[in-house]
JSON list of C-alpha atoms in Angstrom, two decimals:
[
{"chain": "A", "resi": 6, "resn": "UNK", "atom": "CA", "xyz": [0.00, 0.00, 0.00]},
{"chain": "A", "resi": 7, "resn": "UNK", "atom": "CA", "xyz": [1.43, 3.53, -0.58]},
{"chain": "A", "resi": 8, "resn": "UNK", "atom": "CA", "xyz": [2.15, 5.49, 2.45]},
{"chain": "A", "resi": 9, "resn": "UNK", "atom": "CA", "xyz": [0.35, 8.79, 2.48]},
{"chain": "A", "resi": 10, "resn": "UNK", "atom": "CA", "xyz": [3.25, 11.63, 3.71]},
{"chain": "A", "resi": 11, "resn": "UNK", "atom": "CA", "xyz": [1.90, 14.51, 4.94]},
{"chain": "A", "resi": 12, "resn": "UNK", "atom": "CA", "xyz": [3.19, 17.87, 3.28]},
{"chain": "A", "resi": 13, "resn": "UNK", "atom": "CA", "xyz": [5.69, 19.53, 5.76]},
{"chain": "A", "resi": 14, "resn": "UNK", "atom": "CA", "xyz": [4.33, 23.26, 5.97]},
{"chain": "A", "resi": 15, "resn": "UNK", "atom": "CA", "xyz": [5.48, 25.45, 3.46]},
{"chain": "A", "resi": 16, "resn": "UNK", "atom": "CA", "xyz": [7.91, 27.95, 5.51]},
{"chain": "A", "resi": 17, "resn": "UNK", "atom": "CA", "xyz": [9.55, 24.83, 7.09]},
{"chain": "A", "resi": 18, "resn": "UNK", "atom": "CA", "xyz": [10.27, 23.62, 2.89]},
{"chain": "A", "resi": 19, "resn": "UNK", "atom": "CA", "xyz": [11.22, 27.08, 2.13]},
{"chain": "A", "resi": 20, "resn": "UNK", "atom": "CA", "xyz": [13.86, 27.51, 4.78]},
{"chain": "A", "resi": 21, "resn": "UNK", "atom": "CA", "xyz": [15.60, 24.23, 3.46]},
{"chain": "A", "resi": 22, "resn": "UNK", "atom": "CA", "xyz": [15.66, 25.00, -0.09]},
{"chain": "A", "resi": 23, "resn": "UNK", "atom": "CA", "xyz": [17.21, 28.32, 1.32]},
{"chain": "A", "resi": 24, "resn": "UNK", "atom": "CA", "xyz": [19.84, 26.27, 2.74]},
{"chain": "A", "resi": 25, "resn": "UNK", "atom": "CA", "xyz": [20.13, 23.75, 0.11]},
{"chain": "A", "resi": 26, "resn": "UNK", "atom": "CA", "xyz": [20.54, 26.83, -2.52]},
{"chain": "A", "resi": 27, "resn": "UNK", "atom": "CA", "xyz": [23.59, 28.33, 0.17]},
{"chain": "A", "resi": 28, "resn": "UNK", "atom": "CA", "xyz": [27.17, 27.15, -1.02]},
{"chain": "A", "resi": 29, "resn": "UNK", "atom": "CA", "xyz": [28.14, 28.24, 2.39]},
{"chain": "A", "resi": 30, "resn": "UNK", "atom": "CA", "xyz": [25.59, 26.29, 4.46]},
{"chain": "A", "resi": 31, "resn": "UNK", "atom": "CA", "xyz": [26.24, 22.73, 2.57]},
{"chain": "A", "resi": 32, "resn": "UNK", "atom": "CA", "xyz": [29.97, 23.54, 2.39]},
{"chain": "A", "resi": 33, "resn": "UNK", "atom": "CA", "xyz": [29.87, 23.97, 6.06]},
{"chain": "A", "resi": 34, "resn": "UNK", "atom": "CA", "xyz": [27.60, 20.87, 6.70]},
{"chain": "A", "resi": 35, "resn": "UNK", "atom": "CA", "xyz": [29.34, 17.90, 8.27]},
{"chain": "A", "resi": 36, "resn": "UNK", "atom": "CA", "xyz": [27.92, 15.69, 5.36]},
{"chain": "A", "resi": 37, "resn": "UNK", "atom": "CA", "xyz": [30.91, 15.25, 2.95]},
{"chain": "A", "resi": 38, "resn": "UNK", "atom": "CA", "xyz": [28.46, 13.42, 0.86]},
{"chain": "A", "resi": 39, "resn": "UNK", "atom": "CA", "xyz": [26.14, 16.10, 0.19]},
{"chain": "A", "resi": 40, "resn": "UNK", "atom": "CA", "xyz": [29.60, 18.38, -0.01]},
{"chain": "A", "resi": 41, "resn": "UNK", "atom": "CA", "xyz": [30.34, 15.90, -3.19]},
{"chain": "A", "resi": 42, "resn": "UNK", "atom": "CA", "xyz": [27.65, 15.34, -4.58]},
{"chain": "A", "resi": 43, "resn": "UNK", "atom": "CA", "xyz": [27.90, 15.76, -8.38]},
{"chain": "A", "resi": 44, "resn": "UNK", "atom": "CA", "xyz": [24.16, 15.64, -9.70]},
{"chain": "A", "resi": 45, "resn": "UNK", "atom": "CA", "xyz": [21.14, 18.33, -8.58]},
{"chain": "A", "resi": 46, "resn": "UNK", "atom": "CA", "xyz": [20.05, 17.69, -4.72]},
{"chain": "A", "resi": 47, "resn": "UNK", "atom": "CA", "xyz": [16.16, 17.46, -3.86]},
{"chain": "A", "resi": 48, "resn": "UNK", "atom": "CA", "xyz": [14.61, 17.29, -0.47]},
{"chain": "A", "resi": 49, "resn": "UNK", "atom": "CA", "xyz": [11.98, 14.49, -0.49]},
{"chain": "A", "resi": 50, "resn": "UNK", "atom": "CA", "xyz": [9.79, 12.70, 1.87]},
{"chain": "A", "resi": 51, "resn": "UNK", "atom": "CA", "xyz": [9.10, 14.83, 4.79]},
{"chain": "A", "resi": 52, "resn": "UNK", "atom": "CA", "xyz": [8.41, 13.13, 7.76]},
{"chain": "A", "resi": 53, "resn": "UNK", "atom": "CA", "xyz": [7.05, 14.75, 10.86]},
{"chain": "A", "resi": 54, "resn": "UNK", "atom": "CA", "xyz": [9.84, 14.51, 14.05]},
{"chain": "A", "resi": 55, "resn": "UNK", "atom": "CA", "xyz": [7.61, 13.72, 17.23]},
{"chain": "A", "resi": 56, "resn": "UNK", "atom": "CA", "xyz": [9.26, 13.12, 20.67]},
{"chain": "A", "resi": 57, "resn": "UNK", "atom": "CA", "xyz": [8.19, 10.83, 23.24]},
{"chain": "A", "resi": 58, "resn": "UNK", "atom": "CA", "xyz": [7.78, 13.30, 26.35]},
{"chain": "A", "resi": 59, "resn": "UNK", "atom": "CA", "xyz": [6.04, 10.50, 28.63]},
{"chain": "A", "resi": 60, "resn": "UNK", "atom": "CA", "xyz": [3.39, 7.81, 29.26]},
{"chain": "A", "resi": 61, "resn": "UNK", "atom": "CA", "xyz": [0.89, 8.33, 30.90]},
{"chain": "A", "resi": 62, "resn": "UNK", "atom": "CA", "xyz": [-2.53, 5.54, 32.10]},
{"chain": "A", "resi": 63, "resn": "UNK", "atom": "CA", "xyz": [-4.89, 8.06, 31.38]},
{"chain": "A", "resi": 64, "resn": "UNK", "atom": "CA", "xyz": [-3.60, 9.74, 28.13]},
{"chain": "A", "resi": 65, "resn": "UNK", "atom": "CA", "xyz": [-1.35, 6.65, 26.61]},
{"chain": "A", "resi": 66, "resn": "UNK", "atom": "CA", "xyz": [2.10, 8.27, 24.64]},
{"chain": "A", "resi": 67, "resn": "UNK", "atom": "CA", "xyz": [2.19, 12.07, 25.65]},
{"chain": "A", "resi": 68, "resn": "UNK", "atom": "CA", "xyz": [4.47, 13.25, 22.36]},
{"chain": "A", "resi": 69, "resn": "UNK", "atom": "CA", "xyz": [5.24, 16.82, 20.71]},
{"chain": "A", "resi": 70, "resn": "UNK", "atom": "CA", "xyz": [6.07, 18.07, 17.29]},
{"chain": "A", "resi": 71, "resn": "UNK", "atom": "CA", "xyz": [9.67, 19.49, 17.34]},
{"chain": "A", "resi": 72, "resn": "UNK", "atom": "CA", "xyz": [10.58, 19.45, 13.44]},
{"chain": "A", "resi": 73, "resn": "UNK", "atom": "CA", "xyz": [10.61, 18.27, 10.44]},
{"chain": "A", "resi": 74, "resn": "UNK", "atom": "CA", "xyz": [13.20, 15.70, 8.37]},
{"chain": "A", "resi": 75, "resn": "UNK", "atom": "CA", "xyz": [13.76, 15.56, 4.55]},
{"chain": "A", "resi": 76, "resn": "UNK", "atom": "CA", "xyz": [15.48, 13.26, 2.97]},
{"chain": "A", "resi": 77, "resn": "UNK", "atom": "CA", "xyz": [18.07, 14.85, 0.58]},
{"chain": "A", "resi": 78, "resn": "UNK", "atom": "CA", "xyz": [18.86, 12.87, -2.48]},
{"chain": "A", "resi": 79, "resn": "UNK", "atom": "CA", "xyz": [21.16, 13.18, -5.06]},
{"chain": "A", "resi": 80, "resn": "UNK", "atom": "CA", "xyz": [21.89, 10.61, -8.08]},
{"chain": "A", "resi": 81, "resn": "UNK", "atom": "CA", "xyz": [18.78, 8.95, -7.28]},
{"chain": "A", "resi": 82, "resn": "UNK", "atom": "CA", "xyz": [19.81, 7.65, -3.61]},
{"chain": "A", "resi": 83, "resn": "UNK", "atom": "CA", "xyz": [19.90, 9.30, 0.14]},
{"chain": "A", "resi": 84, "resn": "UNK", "atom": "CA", "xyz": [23.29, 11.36, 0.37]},
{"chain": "A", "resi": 85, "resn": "UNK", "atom": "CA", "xyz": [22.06, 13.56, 3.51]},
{"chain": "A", "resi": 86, "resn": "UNK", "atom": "CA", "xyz": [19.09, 14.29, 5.71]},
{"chain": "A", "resi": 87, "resn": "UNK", "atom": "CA", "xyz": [18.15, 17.77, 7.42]},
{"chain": "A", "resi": 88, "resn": "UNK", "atom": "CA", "xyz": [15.80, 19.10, 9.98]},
{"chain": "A", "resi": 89, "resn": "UNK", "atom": "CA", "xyz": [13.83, 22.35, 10.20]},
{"chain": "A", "resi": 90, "resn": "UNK", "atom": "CA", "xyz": [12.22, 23.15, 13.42]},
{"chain": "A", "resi": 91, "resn": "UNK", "atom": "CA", "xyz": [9.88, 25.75, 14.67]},
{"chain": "A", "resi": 92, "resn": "UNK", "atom": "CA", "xyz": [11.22, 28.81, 16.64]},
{"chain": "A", "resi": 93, "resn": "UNK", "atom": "CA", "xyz": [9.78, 32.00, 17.76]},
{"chain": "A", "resi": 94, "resn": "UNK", "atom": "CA", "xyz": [10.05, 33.34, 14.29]},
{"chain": "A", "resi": 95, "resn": "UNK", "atom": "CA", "xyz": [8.48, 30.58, 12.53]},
{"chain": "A", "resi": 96, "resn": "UNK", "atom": "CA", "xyz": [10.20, 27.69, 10.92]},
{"chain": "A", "resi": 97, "resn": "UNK", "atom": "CA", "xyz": [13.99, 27.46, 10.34]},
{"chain": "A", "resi": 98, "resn": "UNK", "atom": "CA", "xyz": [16.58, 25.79, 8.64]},
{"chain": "A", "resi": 99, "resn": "UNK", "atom": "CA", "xyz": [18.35, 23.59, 11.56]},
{"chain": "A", "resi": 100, "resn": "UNK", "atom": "CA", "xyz": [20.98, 21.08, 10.63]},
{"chain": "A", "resi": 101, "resn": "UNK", "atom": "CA", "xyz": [22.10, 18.71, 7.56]},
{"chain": "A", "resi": 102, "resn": "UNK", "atom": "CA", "xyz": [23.55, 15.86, 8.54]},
{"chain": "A", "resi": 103, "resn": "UNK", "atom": "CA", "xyz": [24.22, 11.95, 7.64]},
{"chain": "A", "resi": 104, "resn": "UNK", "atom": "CA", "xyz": [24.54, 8.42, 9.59]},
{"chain": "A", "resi": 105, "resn": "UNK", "atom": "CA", "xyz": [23.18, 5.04, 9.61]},
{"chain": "A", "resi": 106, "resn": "UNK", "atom": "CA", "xyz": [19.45, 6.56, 10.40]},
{"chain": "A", "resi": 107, "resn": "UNK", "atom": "CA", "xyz": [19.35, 7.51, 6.95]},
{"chain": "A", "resi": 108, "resn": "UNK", "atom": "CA", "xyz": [19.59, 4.78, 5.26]},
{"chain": "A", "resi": 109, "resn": "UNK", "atom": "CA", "xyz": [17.42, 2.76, 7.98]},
{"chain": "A", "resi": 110, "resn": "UNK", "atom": "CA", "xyz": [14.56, 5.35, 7.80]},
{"chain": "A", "resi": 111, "resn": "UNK", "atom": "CA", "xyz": [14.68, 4.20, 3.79]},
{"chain": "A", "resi": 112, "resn": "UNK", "atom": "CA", "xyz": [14.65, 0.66, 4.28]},
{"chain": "A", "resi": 113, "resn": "UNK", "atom": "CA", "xyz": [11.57, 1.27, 7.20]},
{"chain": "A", "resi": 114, "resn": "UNK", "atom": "CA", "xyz": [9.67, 3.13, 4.73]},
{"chain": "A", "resi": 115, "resn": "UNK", "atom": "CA", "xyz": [10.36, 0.22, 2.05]},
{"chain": "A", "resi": 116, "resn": "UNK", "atom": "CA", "xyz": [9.03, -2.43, 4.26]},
{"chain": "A", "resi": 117, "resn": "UNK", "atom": "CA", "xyz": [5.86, -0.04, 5.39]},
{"chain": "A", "resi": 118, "resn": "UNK", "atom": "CA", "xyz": [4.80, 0.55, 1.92]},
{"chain": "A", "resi": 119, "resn": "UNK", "atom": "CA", "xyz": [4.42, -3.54, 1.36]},
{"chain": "A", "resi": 120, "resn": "UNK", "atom": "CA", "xyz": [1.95, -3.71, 4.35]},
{"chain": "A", "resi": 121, "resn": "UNK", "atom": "CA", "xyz": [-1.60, -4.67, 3.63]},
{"chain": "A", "resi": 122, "resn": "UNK", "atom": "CA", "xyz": [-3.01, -1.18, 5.44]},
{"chain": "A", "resi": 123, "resn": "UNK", "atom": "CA", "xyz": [-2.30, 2.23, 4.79]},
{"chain": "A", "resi": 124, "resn": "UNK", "atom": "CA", "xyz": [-0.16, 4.47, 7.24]},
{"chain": "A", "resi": 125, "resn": "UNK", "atom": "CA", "xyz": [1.25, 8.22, 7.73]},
{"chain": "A", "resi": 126, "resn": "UNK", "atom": "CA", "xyz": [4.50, 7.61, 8.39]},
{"chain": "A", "resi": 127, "resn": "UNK", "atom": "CA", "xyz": [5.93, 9.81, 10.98]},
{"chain": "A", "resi": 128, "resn": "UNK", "atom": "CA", "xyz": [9.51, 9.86, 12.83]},
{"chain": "A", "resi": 129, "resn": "UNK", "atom": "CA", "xyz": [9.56, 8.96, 16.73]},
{"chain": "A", "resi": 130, "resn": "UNK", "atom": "CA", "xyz": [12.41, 9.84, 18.93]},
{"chain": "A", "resi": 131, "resn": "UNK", "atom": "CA", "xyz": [12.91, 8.27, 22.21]},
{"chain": "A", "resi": 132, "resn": "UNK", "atom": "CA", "xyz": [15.51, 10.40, 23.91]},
{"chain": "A", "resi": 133, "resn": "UNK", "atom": "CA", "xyz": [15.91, 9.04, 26.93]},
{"chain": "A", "resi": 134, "resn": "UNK", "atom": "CA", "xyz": [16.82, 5.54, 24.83]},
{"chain": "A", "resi": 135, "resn": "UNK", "atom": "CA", "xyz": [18.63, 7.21, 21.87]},
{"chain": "A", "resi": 136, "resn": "UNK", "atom": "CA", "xyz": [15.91, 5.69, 19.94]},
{"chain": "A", "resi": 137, "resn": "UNK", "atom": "CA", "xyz": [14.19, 6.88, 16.75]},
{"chain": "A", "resi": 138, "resn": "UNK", "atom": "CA", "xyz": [11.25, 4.72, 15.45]},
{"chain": "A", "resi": 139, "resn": "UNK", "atom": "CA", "xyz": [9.28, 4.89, 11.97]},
{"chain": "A", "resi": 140, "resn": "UNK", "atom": "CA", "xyz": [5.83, 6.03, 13.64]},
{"chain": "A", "resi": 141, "resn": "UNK", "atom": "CA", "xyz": [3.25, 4.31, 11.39]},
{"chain": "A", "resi": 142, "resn": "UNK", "atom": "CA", "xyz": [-0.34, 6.17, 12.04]},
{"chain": "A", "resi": 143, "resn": "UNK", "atom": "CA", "xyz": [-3.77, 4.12, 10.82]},
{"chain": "A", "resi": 144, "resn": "UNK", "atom": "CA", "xyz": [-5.17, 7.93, 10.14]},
{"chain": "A", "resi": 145, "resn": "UNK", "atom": "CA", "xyz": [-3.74, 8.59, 7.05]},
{"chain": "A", "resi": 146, "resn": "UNK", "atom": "CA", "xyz": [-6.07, 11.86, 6.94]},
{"chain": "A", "resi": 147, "resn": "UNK", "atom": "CA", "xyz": [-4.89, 12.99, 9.94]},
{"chain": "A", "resi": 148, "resn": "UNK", "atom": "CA", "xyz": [-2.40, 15.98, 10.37]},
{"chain": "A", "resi": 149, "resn": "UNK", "atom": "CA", "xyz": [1.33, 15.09, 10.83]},
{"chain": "A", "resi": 150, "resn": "UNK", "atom": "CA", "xyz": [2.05, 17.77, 13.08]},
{"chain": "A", "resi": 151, "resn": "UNK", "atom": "CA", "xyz": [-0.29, 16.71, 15.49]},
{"chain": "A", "resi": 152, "resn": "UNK", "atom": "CA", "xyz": [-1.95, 13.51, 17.60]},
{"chain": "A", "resi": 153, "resn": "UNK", "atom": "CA", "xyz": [-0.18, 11.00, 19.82]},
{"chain": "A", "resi": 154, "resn": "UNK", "atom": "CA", "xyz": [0.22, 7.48, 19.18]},
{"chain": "A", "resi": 155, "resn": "UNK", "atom": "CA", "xyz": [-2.72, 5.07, 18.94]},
{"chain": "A", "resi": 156, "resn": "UNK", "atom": "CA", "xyz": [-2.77, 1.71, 20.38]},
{"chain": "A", "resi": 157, "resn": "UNK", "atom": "CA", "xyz": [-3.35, 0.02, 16.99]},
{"chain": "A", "resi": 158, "resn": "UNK", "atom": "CA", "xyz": [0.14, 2.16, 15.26]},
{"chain": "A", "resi": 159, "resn": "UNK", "atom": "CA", "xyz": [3.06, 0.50, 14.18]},
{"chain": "A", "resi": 160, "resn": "UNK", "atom": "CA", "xyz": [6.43, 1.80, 15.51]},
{"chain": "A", "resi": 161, "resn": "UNK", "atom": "CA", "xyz": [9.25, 0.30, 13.78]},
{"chain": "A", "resi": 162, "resn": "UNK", "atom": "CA", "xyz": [12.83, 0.59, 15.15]},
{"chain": "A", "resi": 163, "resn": "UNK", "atom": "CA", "xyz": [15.25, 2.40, 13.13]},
{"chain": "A", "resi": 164, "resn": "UNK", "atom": "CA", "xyz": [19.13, 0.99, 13.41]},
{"chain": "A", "resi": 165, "resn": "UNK", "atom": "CA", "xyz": [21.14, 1.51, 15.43]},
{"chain": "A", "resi": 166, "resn": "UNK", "atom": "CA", "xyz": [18.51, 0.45, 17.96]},
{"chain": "A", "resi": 167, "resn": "UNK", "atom": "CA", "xyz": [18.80, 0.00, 21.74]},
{"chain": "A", "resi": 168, "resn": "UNK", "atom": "CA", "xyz": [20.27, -2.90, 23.09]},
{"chain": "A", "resi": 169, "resn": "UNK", "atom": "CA", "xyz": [17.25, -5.71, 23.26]},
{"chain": "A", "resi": 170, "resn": "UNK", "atom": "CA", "xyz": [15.05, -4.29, 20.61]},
{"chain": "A", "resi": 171, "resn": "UNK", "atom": "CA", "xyz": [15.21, -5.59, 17.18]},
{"chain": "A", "resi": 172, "resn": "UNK", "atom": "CA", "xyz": [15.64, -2.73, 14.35]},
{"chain": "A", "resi": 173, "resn": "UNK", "atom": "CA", "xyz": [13.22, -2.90, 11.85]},
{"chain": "A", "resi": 174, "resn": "UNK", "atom": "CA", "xyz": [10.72, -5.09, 13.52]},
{"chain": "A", "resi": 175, "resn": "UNK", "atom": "CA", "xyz": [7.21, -4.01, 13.24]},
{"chain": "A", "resi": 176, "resn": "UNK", "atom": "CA", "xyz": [5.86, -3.86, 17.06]},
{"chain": "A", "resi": 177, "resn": "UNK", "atom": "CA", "xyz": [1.84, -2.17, 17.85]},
{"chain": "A", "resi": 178, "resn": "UNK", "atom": "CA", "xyz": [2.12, 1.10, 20.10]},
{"chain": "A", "resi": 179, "resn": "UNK", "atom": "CA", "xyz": [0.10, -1.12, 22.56]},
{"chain": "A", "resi": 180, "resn": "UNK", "atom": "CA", "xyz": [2.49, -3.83, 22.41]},
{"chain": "A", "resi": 181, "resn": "UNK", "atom": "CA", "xyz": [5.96, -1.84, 22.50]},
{"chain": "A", "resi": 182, "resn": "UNK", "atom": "CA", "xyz": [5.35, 1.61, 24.60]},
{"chain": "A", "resi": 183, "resn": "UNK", "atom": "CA", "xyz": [5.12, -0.59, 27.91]},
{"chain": "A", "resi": 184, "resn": "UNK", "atom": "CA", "xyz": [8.64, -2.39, 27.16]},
{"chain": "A", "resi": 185, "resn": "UNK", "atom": "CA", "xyz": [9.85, 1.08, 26.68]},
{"chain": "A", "resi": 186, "resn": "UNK", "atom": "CA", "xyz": [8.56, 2.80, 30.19]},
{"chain": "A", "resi": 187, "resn": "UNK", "atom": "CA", "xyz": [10.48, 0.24, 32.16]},
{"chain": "A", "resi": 188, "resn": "UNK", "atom": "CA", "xyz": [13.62, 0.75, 30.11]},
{"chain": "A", "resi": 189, "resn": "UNK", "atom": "CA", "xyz": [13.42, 5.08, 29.83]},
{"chain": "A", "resi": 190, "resn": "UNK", "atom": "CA", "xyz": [15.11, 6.56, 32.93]},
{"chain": "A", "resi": 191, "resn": "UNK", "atom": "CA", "xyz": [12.61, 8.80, 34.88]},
{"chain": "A", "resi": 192, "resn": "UNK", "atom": "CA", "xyz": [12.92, 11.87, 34.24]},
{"chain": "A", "resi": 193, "resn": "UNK", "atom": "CA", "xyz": [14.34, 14.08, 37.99]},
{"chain": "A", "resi": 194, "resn": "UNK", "atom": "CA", "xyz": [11.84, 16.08, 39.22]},
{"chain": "A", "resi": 195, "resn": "UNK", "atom": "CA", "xyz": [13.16, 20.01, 39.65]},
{"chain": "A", "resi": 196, "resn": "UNK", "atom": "CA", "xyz": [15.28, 20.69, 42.67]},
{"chain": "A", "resi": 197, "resn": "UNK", "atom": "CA", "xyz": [15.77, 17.06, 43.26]},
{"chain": "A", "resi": 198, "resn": "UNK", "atom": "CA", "xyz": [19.67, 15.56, 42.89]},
{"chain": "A", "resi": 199, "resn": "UNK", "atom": "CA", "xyz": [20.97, 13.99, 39.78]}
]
């Protein structure tokens, strides 16, 4: 089935290109491989960044929006990724960067698009497990910059993934968020020692 990305908001889009037109903001970048690379670059496939702020009984995965990720691809593969995310201004240009997410976010979004259902896909960072998932939401209508993981999603594990948890194994919100609160460190409350 084809996944249904949601568009990333047009200031967010604009503020990359920006960057992506700026000789000194890729020549700066600490992505030789977008430095290098010798055919025209495009930002594709903009995936939502949520973050996993807690988990709650009442409420389920408490998450927030904190940017957005394009792919950048040159030569007809992934040489680079970069974020925008939102500041007091509006949306910004952030980072480009590169690593071993990039090329597991693409093979994540391979397997989702053989699945029998439909998804939004949708990046999920775990900080407090230096985990990013492949956030799979059933409500393909849905905005991408907003809701909080249903019990029924698919989060799949992008590599490098924590010791214990398979990479790129499909797992159900319901099935994977309550493996994950006994392994994320709770959080100090204010005042209290380290």
């Amino acid at each position: 089935m084809p996944l249904h990305v949601s568009p990333a908001p047009a200031p967010a889009l604009r503020s990359l290109l920006t960057a992506l037109g700026s000789p000194t903001a890729v020549r700066e970048a600490p992505t030789p491989s977008l430095r290098t690379a010798e055919e025209p670059v495009t930002a594709e496939l903009p995936l939502p960044v949520h973050v996993l702020d807690g988990i709650t009984a009442e409420s389920g995965a408490v998450t927030r929006l904190t940017g957005w990720r394009f792919l950048i691809r040159s030569g007809g593969r992934s040489v680079a990724a970069a974020d925008t995310v939102l500041t007091a201004d509006g949306w910004a240009f952030s980072r480009f960067f590169e690593g071993p997410y990039i090329d597991s976010t693409e093979r994540a979004l391979h397997q989702a698009e053989t699945l029998a259902q439909p998804y939004q896909p949708r990046l999920l960072s775990v900080p407090g497990l230096y985990m990013l998932t492949l956030w799979l939401h059933g409500d393909c209508a849905a905005d991408g910059a907003e809701g909080h993981p249903a019990a029924t999603d698919l989060l799949v594990p992008l590599a490098p993934a924590p010791p214990g948890i398979a990479a790129h194994r499909p797992h159900r919100v319901a099935e994977l968020l309550p493996v994950l609160t006994h392994r994320v460190p709770p959080v100090p409350l204010l005042g209290s020692p380290a």
